Amino acid sequence: MAFLQEIVALGLLVLCMTAAVSSHSRHSRYTPPNVVRLTDAFSHVSIGQEYSTFFGGSNTKLLNNGSSANLALDKSSGSGLVSRNKYYYGFFSAAIKLPSGLSPGVVVAFYLSNADNYPHNHDEIDIELLGHDMRNDWALQTNVYANGSTGTGREEKFYLWFDPTEQHHHYSIIWNSHHIVFLVDNVPVREFAHSSSYPSVYPSKPMSLYATIWDGSQWATHGGKYPVNYKYAPFVVSFAEMEMTGCIFNQTAIVTSCSKANPSSLDPVDGPEFARLSKEQSVAMDWARRKLMFYSYCNDRSRFKAMPPECK
């Protein structure tokens, strides 16, 4: 009987180890296609000069002469940065290293918003990284709001093909009059087109750029099933290699005007190479969506009885 119990115990141990490995094995399961490295085309900005504290100043620490920053979430507060300038289209990127260990309910966000100036009809373009429980890895959520349409979020969620807690990885947004593109390590994972058929769902007002970490216990992990466990706090995220290139909005001008930040041979606002995805980028995006996307609002009939027009 003792021998049988040892066999059963050994079997359970192997099963648990297999489950633990399989929950993280997606990091090595896929190799992304080769794509052009847009993040190499633009210069990095000084966080100390181009950003100010949004909230949680005591949990914000500038490092390396202001070229990088650690933001922390603990029981007292989360923390965040906001760009000193507002932008009307551009290329925005950050190299982010996420907190290690169990992080259910934790949300790390890199996003554009103008809720401060337009509280009732604001626009927003979100990259949100959602903390995990014991069985799942960090997930990437993208979202687009326009003209205050917060009740009809356009979420799409993806697994990542790497461990985002081991080193920095690039998370980027292209936003111009043609489309919005979300990229991870320069691989496009989602494109949201600007169409004259549904202009009201496309962000069109100048926005600030934000980098934050905060408590999303009510919804972030399995719909709020797993809240933040502050036994594992502080949760620290590192932001580095920040890029903001595009049209800086002139708030004092009578009509919409802007000046280009970080002039480059590549122009994410008006440049033809940013008007549409290249064949290489389209192939890479198809790969990401087939292999790694696990939720799209376009397929959620419990929320949308009729398919949203931009999904068709």
PDB file of N, CA and C in Angstrom, residues 137-202:
ATOM      1  N   ASP A 137      -0.348  33.343 -17.672  1.00  0.00           N
ATOM      2  CA  ASP A 137       0.680  34.352 -17.815  1.00  0.00           C
ATOM      3  C   ASP A 137       0.058  35.738 -17.932  1.00  0.00           C
ATOM      4  N   TRP A 138       0.922  36.755 -17.906  1.00  0.00           N
ATOM      5  CA  TRP A 138       0.479  38.108 -18.205  1.00  0.00           C
ATOM      6  C   TRP A 138      -0.211  38.124 -19.570  1.00  0.00           C
ATOM      7  N   ALA A 139      -1.255  38.914 -19.682  1.00  0.00           N
ATOM      8  CA  ALA A 139      -1.972  39.046 -20.946  1.00  0.00           C
ATOM      9  C   ALA A 139      -1.906  40.494 -21.415  1.00  0.00           C
ATOM     10  N   LEU A 140      -1.923  40.666 -22.723  1.00  0.00           N
ATOM     11  CA  LEU A 140      -1.954  41.992 -23.340  1.00  0.00           C
ATOM     12  C   LEU A 140      -3.384  42.300 -23.756  1.00  0.00           C
ATOM     13  N   GLN A 141      -3.908  43.443 -23.322  1.00  0.00           N
ATOM     14  CA  GLN A 141      -5.217  43.906 -23.777  1.00  0.00           C
ATOM     15  C   GLN A 141      -5.054  45.230 -24.510  1.00  0.00           C
ATOM     16  N   THR A 142      -5.638  45.316 -25.704  1.00  0.00           N
ATOM     17  CA  THR A 142      -5.661  46.566 -26.461  1.00  0.00           C
ATOM     18  C   THR A 142      -7.094  47.079 -26.501  1.00  0.00           C
ATOM     19  N   ASN A 143      -7.232  48.395 -26.575  1.00  0.00           N
ATOM     20  CA  ASN A 143      -8.579  48.953 -26.583  1.00  0.00           C
ATOM     21  C   ASN A 143      -8.567  50.314 -27.265  1.00  0.00           C
ATOM     22  N   VAL A 144      -9.701  50.691 -27.823  1.00  0.00           N
ATOM     23  CA  VAL A 144      -9.871  51.979 -28.492  1.00  0.00           C
ATOM     24  C   VAL A 144     -11.210  52.570 -28.068  1.00  0.00           C
ATOM     25  N   TYR A 145     -11.173  53.807 -27.586  1.00  0.00           N
ATOM     26  CA  TYR A 145     -12.382  54.567 -27.294  1.00  0.00           C
ATOM     27  C   TYR A 145     -12.363  55.850 -28.118  1.00  0.00           C
ATOM     28  N   ALA A 146     -13.552  56.311 -28.477  1.00  0.00           N
ATOM     29  CA  ALA A 146     -13.653  57.591 -29.180  1.00  0.00           C
ATOM     30  C   ALA A 146     -14.934  58.300 -28.771  1.00  0.00           C
ATOM     31  N   ASN A 147     -14.801  59.600 -28.527  1.00  0.00           N
ATOM     32  CA  ASN A 147     -15.962  60.427 -28.213  1.00  0.00           C
ATOM     33  C   ASN A 147     -16.765  59.905 -27.037  1.00  0.00           C
ATOM     34  N   GLY A 148     -16.053  59.422 -26.016  1.00  0.00           N
ATOM     35  CA  GLY A 148     -16.710  58.989 -24.785  1.00  0.00           C
ATOM     36  C   GLY A 148     -17.394  57.642 -24.858  1.00  0.00           C
ATOM     37  N   SER A 149     -17.035  56.796 -25.818  1.00  0.00           N
ATOM     38  CA  SER A 149     -17.723  55.517 -26.003  1.00  0.00           C
ATOM     39  C   SER A 149     -17.193  54.443 -25.060  1.00  0.00           C
ATOM     40  N   THR A 150     -17.071  54.785 -23.766  1.00  0.00           N
ATOM     41  CA  THR A 150     -16.502  53.837 -22.806  1.00  0.00           C
ATOM     42  C   THR A 150     -17.421  52.650 -22.545  1.00  0.00           C
ATOM     43  N   GLY A 151     -18.698  52.788 -22.870  1.00  0.00           N
ATOM     44  CA  GLY A 151     -19.627  51.676 -22.672  1.00  0.00           C
ATOM     45  C   GLY A 151     -19.514  50.619 -23.748  1.00  0.00           C
ATOM     46  N   THR A 152     -18.818  50.932 -24.829  1.00  0.00           N
ATOM     47  CA  THR A 152     -18.662  49.967 -25.920  1.00  0.00           C
ATOM     48  C   THR A 152     -17.173  49.776 -26.197  1.00  0.00           C
ATOM     49  N   GLY A 153     -16.478  49.275 -25.175  1.00  0.00           N
ATOM     50  CA  GLY A 153     -15.050  49.042 -25.317  1.00  0.00           C
ATOM     51  C   GLY A 153     -14.749  48.082 -26.463  1.00  0.00           C
ATOM     52  N   ARG A 154     -13.660  48.319 -27.136  1.00  0.00           N
ATOM     53  CA  ARG A 154     -13.274  47.502 -28.294  1.00  0.00           C
ATOM     54  C   ARG A 154     -12.018  46.694 -27.951  1.00  0.00           C
ATOM     55  N   GLU A 155     -12.159  45.840 -26.935  1.00  0.00           N
ATOM     56  CA  GLU A 155     -11.022  45.097 -26.425  1.00  0.00           C
ATOM     57  C   GLU A 155     -10.637  43.929 -27.336  1.00  0.00           C
ATOM     58  N   GLU A 156      -9.336  43.719 -27.449  1.00  0.00           N
ATOM     59  CA  GLU A 156      -8.793  42.481 -27.992  1.00  0.00           C
ATOM     60  C   GLU A 156      -7.647  42.063 -27.082  1.00  0.00           C
ATOM     61  N   LYS A 157      -7.571  40.748 -26.776  1.00  0.00           N
ATOM     62  CA  LYS A 157      -6.606  40.241 -25.808  1.00  0.00           C
ATOM     63  C   LYS A 157      -5.695  39.206 -26.457  1.00  0.00           C
ATOM     64  N   PHE A 158      -4.436  39.219 -26.006  1.00  0.00           N
ATOM     65  CA  PHE A 158      -3.416  38.353 -26.588  1.00  0.00           C
ATOM     66  C   PHE A 158      -2.525  37.764 -25.497  1.00  0.00           C
ATOM     67  N   TYR A 159      -2.073  36.540 -25.727  1.00  0.00           N
ATOM     68  CA  TYR A 159      -0.951  36.023 -24.968  1.00  0.00           C
ATOM     69  C   TYR A 159       0.330  36.542 -25.608  1.00  0.00           C
ATOM     70  N   LEU A 160       1.409  36.510 -24.845  1.00  0.00           N
ATOM     71  CA  LEU A 160       2.712  36.929 -25.348  1.00  0.00           C
ATOM     72  C   LEU A 160       3.567  35.702 -25.645  1.00  0.00           C
ATOM     73  N   TRP A 161       4.522  35.832 -26.545  1.00  0.00           N
ATOM     74  CA  TRP A 161       5.368  34.702 -26.929  1.00  0.00           C
ATOM     75  C   TRP A 161       6.696  34.705 -26.181  1.00  0.00           C
ATOM     76  N   PHE A 162       6.754  35.493 -25.090  1.00  0.00           N
ATOM     77  CA  PHE A 162       7.966  35.593 -24.289  1.00  0.00           C
ATOM     78  C   PHE A 162       7.554  35.838 -22.844  1.00  0.00           C
ATOM     79  N   ASP A 163       8.503  35.715 -21.938  1.00  0.00           N
ATOM     80  CA  ASP A 163       8.252  36.036 -20.538  1.00  0.00           C
ATOM     81  C   ASP A 163       8.510  37.529 -20.348  1.00  0.00           C
ATOM     82  N   PRO A 164       7.474  38.328 -20.130  1.00  0.00           N
ATOM     83  CA  PRO A 164       7.638  39.785 -20.064  1.00  0.00           C
ATOM     84  C   PRO A 164       8.254  40.280 -18.765  1.00  0.00           C
ATOM     85  N   THR A 165       8.555  39.344 -17.840  1.00  0.00           N
ATOM     86  CA  THR A 165       9.153  39.735 -16.560  1.00  0.00           C
ATOM     87  C   THR A 165      10.667  39.555 -16.543  1.00  0.00           C
ATOM     88  N   GLU A 166      11.230  38.908 -17.577  1.00  0.00           N
ATOM     89  CA  GLU A 166      12.665  38.620 -17.571  1.00  0.00           C
ATOM     90  C   GLU A 166      13.504  39.794 -18.065  1.00  0.00           C
ATOM     91  N   GLN A 167      12.988  40.523 -19.054  1.00  0.00           N
ATOM     92  CA  GLN A 167      13.722  41.661 -19.601  1.00  0.00           C
ATOM     93  C   GLN A 167      12.729  42.624 -20.239  1.00  0.00           C
ATOM     94  N   HIS A 168      13.232  43.769 -20.702  1.00  0.00           N
ATOM     95  CA  HIS A 168      12.371  44.754 -21.335  1.00  0.00           C
ATOM     96  C   HIS A 168      11.941  44.292 -22.726  1.00  0.00           C
ATOM     97  N   HIS A 169      10.684  44.582 -23.066  1.00  0.00           N
ATOM     98  CA  HIS A 169      10.157  44.346 -24.407  1.00  0.00           C
ATOM     99  C   HIS A 169       9.418  45.599 -24.850  1.00  0.00           C
ATOM    100  N   HIS A 170       9.395  45.820 -26.162  1.00  0.00           N
ATOM    101  CA  HIS A 170       8.813  47.052 -26.699  1.00  0.00           C
ATOM    102  C   HIS A 170       7.308  46.900 -26.965  1.00  0.00           C
ATOM    103  N   TYR A 171       6.558  47.892 -26.501  1.00  0.00           N
ATOM    104  CA  TYR A 171       5.114  47.980 -26.736  1.00  0.00           C
ATOM    105  C   TYR A 171       4.874  49.340 -27.393  1.00  0.00           C
ATOM    106  N   SER A 172       4.260  49.335 -28.580  1.00  0.00           N
ATOM    107  CA  SER A 172       4.212  50.559 -29.384  1.00  0.00           C
ATOM    108  C   SER A 172       2.828  50.801 -29.969  1.00  0.00           C
ATOM    109  N   ILE A 173       2.570  52.081 -30.279  1.00  0.00           N
ATOM    110  CA  ILE A 173       1.311  52.502 -30.893  1.00  0.00           C
ATOM    111  C   ILE A 173       1.623  53.426 -32.060  1.00  0.00           C
ATOM    112  N   ILE A 174       1.042  53.148 -33.221  1.00  0.00           N
ATOM    113  CA  ILE A 174       0.999  54.081 -34.344  1.00  0.00           C
ATOM    114  C   ILE A 174      -0.409  54.661 -34.379  1.00  0.00           C
ATOM    115  N   TRP A 175      -0.510  55.971 -34.416  1.00  0.00           N
ATOM    116  CA  TRP A 175      -1.825  56.630 -34.507  1.00  0.00           C
ATOM    117  C   TRP A 175      -1.712  57.773 -35.497  1.00  0.00           C
ATOM    118  N   ASN A 176      -2.434  57.673 -36.598  1.00  0.00           N
ATOM    119  CA  ASN A 176      -2.467  58.759 -37.574  1.00  0.00           C
ATOM    120  C   ASN A 176      -3.830  58.779 -38.250  1.00  0.00           C
ATOM    121  N   SER A 177      -3.970  59.532 -39.297  1.00  0.00           N
ATOM    122  CA  SER A 177      -5.282  59.685 -39.938  1.00  0.00           C
ATOM    123  C   SER A 177      -5.698  58.438 -40.714  1.00  0.00           C
ATOM    124  N   HIS A 178      -4.790  57.482 -40.856  1.00  0.00           N
ATOM    125  CA  HIS A 178      -5.079  56.274 -41.625  1.00  0.00           C
ATOM    126  C   HIS A 178      -5.523  55.109 -40.753  1.00  0.00           C
ATOM    127  N   HIS A 179      -4.826  54.906 -39.649  1.00  0.00           N
ATOM    128  CA  HIS A 179      -5.132  53.756 -38.804  1.00  0.00           C
ATOM    129  C   HIS A 179      -4.411  53.882 -37.463  1.00  0.00           C
ATOM    130  N   ILE A 180      -4.832  52.999 -36.547  1.00  0.00           N
ATOM    131  CA  ILE A 180      -4.132  52.780 -35.283  1.00  0.00           C
ATOM    132  C   ILE A 180      -3.557  51.370 -35.350  1.00  0.00           C
ATOM    133  N   VAL A 181      -2.272  51.235 -35.012  1.00  0.00           N
ATOM    134  CA  VAL A 181      -1.626  49.922 -35.014  1.00  0.00           C
ATOM    135  C   VAL A 181      -0.982  49.698 -33.657  1.00  0.00           C
ATOM    136  N   PHE A 182      -1.253  48.543 -33.066  1.00  0.00           N
ATOM    137  CA  PHE A 182      -0.608  48.136 -31.823  1.00  0.00           C
ATOM    138  C   PHE A 182       0.495  47.134 -32.175  1.00  0.00           C
ATOM    139  N   LEU A 183       1.685  47.336 -31.601  1.00  0.00           N
ATOM    140  CA  LEU A 183       2.821  46.477 -31.904  1.00  0.00           C
ATOM    141  C   LEU A 183       3.492  46.000 -30.614  1.00  0.00           C
ATOM    142  N   VAL A 184       3.978  44.763 -30.643  1.00  0.00           N
ATOM    143  CA  VAL A 184       4.763  44.195 -29.544  1.00  0.00           C
ATOM    144  C   VAL A 184       6.088  43.729 -30.117  1.00  0.00           C
ATOM    145  N   ASP A 185       7.178  44.267 -29.600  1.00  0.00           N
ATOM    146  CA  ASP A 185       8.502  43.997 -30.166  1.00  0.00           C
ATOM    147  C   ASP A 185       8.489  44.182 -31.683  1.00  0.00           C
ATOM    148  N   ASN A 186       7.800  45.234 -32.116  1.00  0.00           N
ATOM    149  CA  ASN A 186       7.699  45.653 -33.516  1.00  0.00           C
ATOM    150  C   ASN A 186       6.803  44.763 -34.372  1.00  0.00           C
ATOM    151  N   VAL A 187       6.219  43.729 -33.792  1.00  0.00           N
ATOM    152  CA  VAL A 187       5.271  42.875 -34.506  1.00  0.00           C
ATOM    153  C   VAL A 187       3.868  43.465 -34.369  1.00  0.00           C
ATOM    154  N   PRO A 188       3.209  43.843 -35.453  1.00  0.00           N
ATOM    155  CA  PRO A 188       1.831  44.346 -35.341  1.00  0.00           C
ATOM    156  C   PRO A 188       0.901  43.220 -34.862  1.00  0.00           C
ATOM    157  N   VAL A 189       0.095  43.516 -33.853  1.00  0.00           N
ATOM    158  CA  VAL A 189      -0.867  42.524 -33.376  1.00  0.00           C
ATOM    159  C   VAL A 189      -2.308  42.955 -33.658  1.00  0.00           C
ATOM    160  N   ARG A 190      -2.486  44.258 -33.943  1.00  0.00           N
ATOM    161  CA  ARG A 190      -3.852  44.730 -34.218  1.00  0.00           C
ATOM    162  C   ARG A 190      -3.790  46.011 -35.027  1.00  0.00           C
ATOM    163  N   GLU A 191      -4.705  46.120 -35.980  1.00  0.00           N
ATOM    164  CA  GLU A 191      -4.867  47.340 -36.769  1.00  0.00           C
ATOM    165  C   GLU A 191      -6.318  47.784 -36.686  1.00  0.00           C
ATOM    166  N   PHE A 192      -6.528  49.054 -36.352  1.00  0.00           N
ATOM    167  CA  PHE A 192      -7.865  49.638 -36.264  1.00  0.00           C
ATOM    168  C   PHE A 192      -7.929  50.757 -37.292  1.00  0.00           C
ATOM    169  N   ALA A 193      -8.667  50.515 -38.374  1.00  0.00           N
ATOM    170  CA  ALA A 193      -8.654  51.442 -39.507  1.00  0.00           C
ATOM    171  C   ALA A 193      -9.547  52.656 -39.269  1.00  0.00           C
ATOM    172  N   HIS A 194      -9.138  53.774 -39.842  1.00  0.00           N
ATOM    173  CA  HIS A 194      -9.954  54.991 -39.846  1.00  0.00           C
ATOM    174  C   HIS A 194     -10.788  54.976 -41.115  1.00  0.00           C
ATOM    175  N   SER A 195     -12.086  54.884 -40.954  1.00  0.00           N
ATOM    176  CA  SER A 195     -12.973  54.780 -42.111  1.00  0.00           C
ATOM    177  C   SER A 195     -14.009  55.892 -42.100  1.00  0.00           C
ATOM    178  N   SER A 196     -14.293  56.410 -43.266  1.00  0.00           N
ATOM    179  CA  SER A 196     -15.328  57.442 -43.395  1.00  0.00           C
ATOM    180  C   SER A 196     -16.713  56.865 -43.124  1.00  0.00           C
ATOM    181  N   SER A 197     -16.830  55.550 -43.127  1.00  0.00           N
ATOM    182  CA  SER A 197     -18.121  54.899 -42.878  1.00  0.00           C
ATOM    183  C   SER A 197     -18.505  54.944 -41.402  1.00  0.00           C
ATOM    184  N   TYR A 198     -17.511  55.037 -40.510  1.00  0.00           N
ATOM    185  CA  TYR A 198     -17.804  55.114 -39.079  1.00  0.00           C
ATOM    186  C   TYR A 198     -16.764  56.021 -38.396  1.00  0.00           C
ATOM    187  N   PRO A 199     -16.749  57.295 -38.763  1.00  0.00           N
ATOM    188  CA  PRO A 199     -15.731  58.222 -38.230  1.00  0.00           C
ATOM    189  C   PRO A 199     -15.855  58.468 -36.738  1.00  0.00           C
ATOM    190  N   SER A 200     -17.041  58.311 -36.169  1.00  0.00           N
ATOM    191  CA  SER A 200     -17.241  58.655 -34.760  1.00  0.00           C
ATOM    192  C   SER A 200     -16.550  57.695 -33.807  1.00  0.00           C
ATOM    193  N   VAL A 201     -16.120  56.524 -34.285  1.00  0.00           N
ATOM    194  CA  VAL A 201     -15.474  55.554 -33.398  1.00  0.00           C
ATOM    195  C   VAL A 201     -13.959  55.672 -33.447  1.00  0.00           C
ATOM    196  N   TYR A 202     -13.444  56.697 -34.153  1.00  0.00           N
ATOM    197  CA  TYR A 202     -11.999  56.837 -34.303  1.00  0.00           C
ATOM    198  C   TYR A 202     -11.493  58.023 -33.485  1.00  0.00           C
TER     199      TYR A 202
END
